[in-house]
PDB file of C-alpha atoms in Angstrom:
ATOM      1  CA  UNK A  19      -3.617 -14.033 -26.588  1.00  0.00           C
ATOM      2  CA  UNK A  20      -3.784 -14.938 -22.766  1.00  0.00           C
ATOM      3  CA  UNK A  21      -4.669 -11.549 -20.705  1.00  0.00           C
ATOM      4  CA  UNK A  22      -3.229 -11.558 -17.275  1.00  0.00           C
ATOM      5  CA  UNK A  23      -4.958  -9.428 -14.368  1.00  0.00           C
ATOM      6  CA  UNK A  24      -2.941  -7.358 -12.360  1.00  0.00           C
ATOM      7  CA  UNK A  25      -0.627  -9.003  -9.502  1.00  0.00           C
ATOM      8  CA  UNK A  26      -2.499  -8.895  -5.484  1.00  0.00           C
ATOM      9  CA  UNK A  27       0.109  -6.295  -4.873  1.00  0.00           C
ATOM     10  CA  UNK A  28      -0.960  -3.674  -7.430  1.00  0.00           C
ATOM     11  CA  UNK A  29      -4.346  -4.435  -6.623  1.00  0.00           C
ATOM     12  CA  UNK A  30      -3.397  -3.251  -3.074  1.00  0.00           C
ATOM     13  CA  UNK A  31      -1.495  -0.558  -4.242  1.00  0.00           C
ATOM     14  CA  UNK A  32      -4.285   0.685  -6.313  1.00  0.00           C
ATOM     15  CA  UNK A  33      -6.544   0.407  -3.067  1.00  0.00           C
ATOM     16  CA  UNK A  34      -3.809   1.991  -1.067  1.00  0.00           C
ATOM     17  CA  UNK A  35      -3.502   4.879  -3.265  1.00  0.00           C
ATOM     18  CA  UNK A  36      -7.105   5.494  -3.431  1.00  0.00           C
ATOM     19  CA  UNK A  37      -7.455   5.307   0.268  1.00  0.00           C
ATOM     20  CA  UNK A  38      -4.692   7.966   0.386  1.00  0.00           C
ATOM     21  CA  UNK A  39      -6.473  10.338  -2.198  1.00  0.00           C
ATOM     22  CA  UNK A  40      -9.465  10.274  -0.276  1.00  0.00           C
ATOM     23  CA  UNK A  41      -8.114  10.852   2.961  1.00  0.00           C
ATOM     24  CA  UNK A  42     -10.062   7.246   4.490  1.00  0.00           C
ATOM     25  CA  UNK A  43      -6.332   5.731   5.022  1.00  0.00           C
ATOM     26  CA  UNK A  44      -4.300   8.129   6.338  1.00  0.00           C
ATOM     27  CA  UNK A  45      -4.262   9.232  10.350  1.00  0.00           C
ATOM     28  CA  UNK A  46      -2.508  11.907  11.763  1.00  0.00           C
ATOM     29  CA  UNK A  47       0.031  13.496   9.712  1.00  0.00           C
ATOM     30  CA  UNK A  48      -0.453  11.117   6.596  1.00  0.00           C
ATOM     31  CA  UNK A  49       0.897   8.531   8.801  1.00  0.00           C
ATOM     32  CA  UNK A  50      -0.500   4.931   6.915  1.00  0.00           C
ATOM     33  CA  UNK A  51      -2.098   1.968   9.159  1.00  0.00           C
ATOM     34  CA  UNK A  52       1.176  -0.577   9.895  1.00  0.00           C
ATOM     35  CA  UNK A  53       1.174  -3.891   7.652  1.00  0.00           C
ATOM     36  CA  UNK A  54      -0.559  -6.173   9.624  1.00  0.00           C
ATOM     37  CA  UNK A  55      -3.186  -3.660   9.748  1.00  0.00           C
ATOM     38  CA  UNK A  56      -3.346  -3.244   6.307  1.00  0.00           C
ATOM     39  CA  UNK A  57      -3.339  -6.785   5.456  1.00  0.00           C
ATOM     40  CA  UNK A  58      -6.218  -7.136   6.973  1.00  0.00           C
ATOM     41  CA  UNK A  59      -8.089  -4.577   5.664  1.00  0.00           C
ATOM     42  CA  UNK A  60      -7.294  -5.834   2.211  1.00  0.00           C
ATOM     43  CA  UNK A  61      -7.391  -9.348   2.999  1.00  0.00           C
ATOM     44  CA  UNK A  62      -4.077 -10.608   1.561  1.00  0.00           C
ATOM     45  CA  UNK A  63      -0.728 -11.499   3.096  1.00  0.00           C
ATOM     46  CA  UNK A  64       1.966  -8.896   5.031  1.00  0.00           C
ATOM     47  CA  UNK A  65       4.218  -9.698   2.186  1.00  0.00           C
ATOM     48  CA  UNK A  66       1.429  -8.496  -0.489  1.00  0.00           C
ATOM     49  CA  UNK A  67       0.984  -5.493   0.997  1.00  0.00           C
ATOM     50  CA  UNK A  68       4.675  -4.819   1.979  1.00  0.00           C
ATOM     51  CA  UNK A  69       5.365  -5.062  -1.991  1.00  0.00           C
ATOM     52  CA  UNK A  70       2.778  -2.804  -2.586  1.00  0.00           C
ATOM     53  CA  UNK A  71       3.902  -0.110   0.004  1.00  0.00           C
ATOM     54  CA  UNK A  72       7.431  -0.682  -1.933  1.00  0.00           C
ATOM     55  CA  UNK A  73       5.523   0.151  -5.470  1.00  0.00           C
ATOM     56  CA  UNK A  74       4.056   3.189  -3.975  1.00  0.00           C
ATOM     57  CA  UNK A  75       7.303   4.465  -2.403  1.00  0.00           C
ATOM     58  CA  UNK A  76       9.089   4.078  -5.735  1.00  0.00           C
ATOM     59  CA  UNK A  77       6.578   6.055  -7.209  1.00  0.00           C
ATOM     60  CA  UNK A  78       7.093   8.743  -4.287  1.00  0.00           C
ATOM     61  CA  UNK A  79       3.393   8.403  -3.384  1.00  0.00           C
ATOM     62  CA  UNK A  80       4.702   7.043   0.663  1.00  0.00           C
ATOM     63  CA  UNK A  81       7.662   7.645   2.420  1.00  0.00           C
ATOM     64  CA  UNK A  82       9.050   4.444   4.663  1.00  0.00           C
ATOM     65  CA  UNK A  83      11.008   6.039   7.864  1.00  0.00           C
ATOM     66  CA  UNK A  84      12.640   2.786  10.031  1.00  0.00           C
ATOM     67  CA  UNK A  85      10.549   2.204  12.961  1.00  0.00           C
ATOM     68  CA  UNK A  86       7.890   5.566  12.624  1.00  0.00           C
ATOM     69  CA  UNK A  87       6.018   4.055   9.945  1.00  0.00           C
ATOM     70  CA  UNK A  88       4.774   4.772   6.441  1.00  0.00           C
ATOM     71  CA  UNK A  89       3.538   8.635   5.840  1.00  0.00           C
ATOM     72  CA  UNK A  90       1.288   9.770   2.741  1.00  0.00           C
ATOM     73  CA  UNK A  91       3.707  12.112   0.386  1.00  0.00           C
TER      74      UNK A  91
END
């Protein structure tokens, strides 16, 4: 049987989370570093990391507000 490692975007999400928990990610009011910042923290595309923020808001761990940015839960 073939194992498959997890996808770059819940690799990220992992990372993002754990960033979060410890408080190393989030600024002022839980508010999140934008995409492009993020990608390059994590070294993968805008679109891995945008699918990862989407993971994490489904799981209510970030809420997305339209132009303010992402905030910590």
């Amino acid at each position: 049987m073939v194992r498959r490692s997890p996808s770059l975007a819940r690799q990220a999400a992992k990372e993002i989370l754990k960033g979060i928990e410890s408080g190393s990610l989030t600024g002022t009011h839980g508010l999140l570093p934008s995409e492009a910042a993020l990608s390059q923290r994590f070294d993968v595309s805008r679109a891995t990391i945008r699918e990862a923020l989407s993971q994490l808001e489904q799981g209510g761990v970030i809420t997305r507000r339209h132009g303010v940015g992402t905030f910590a839960s």
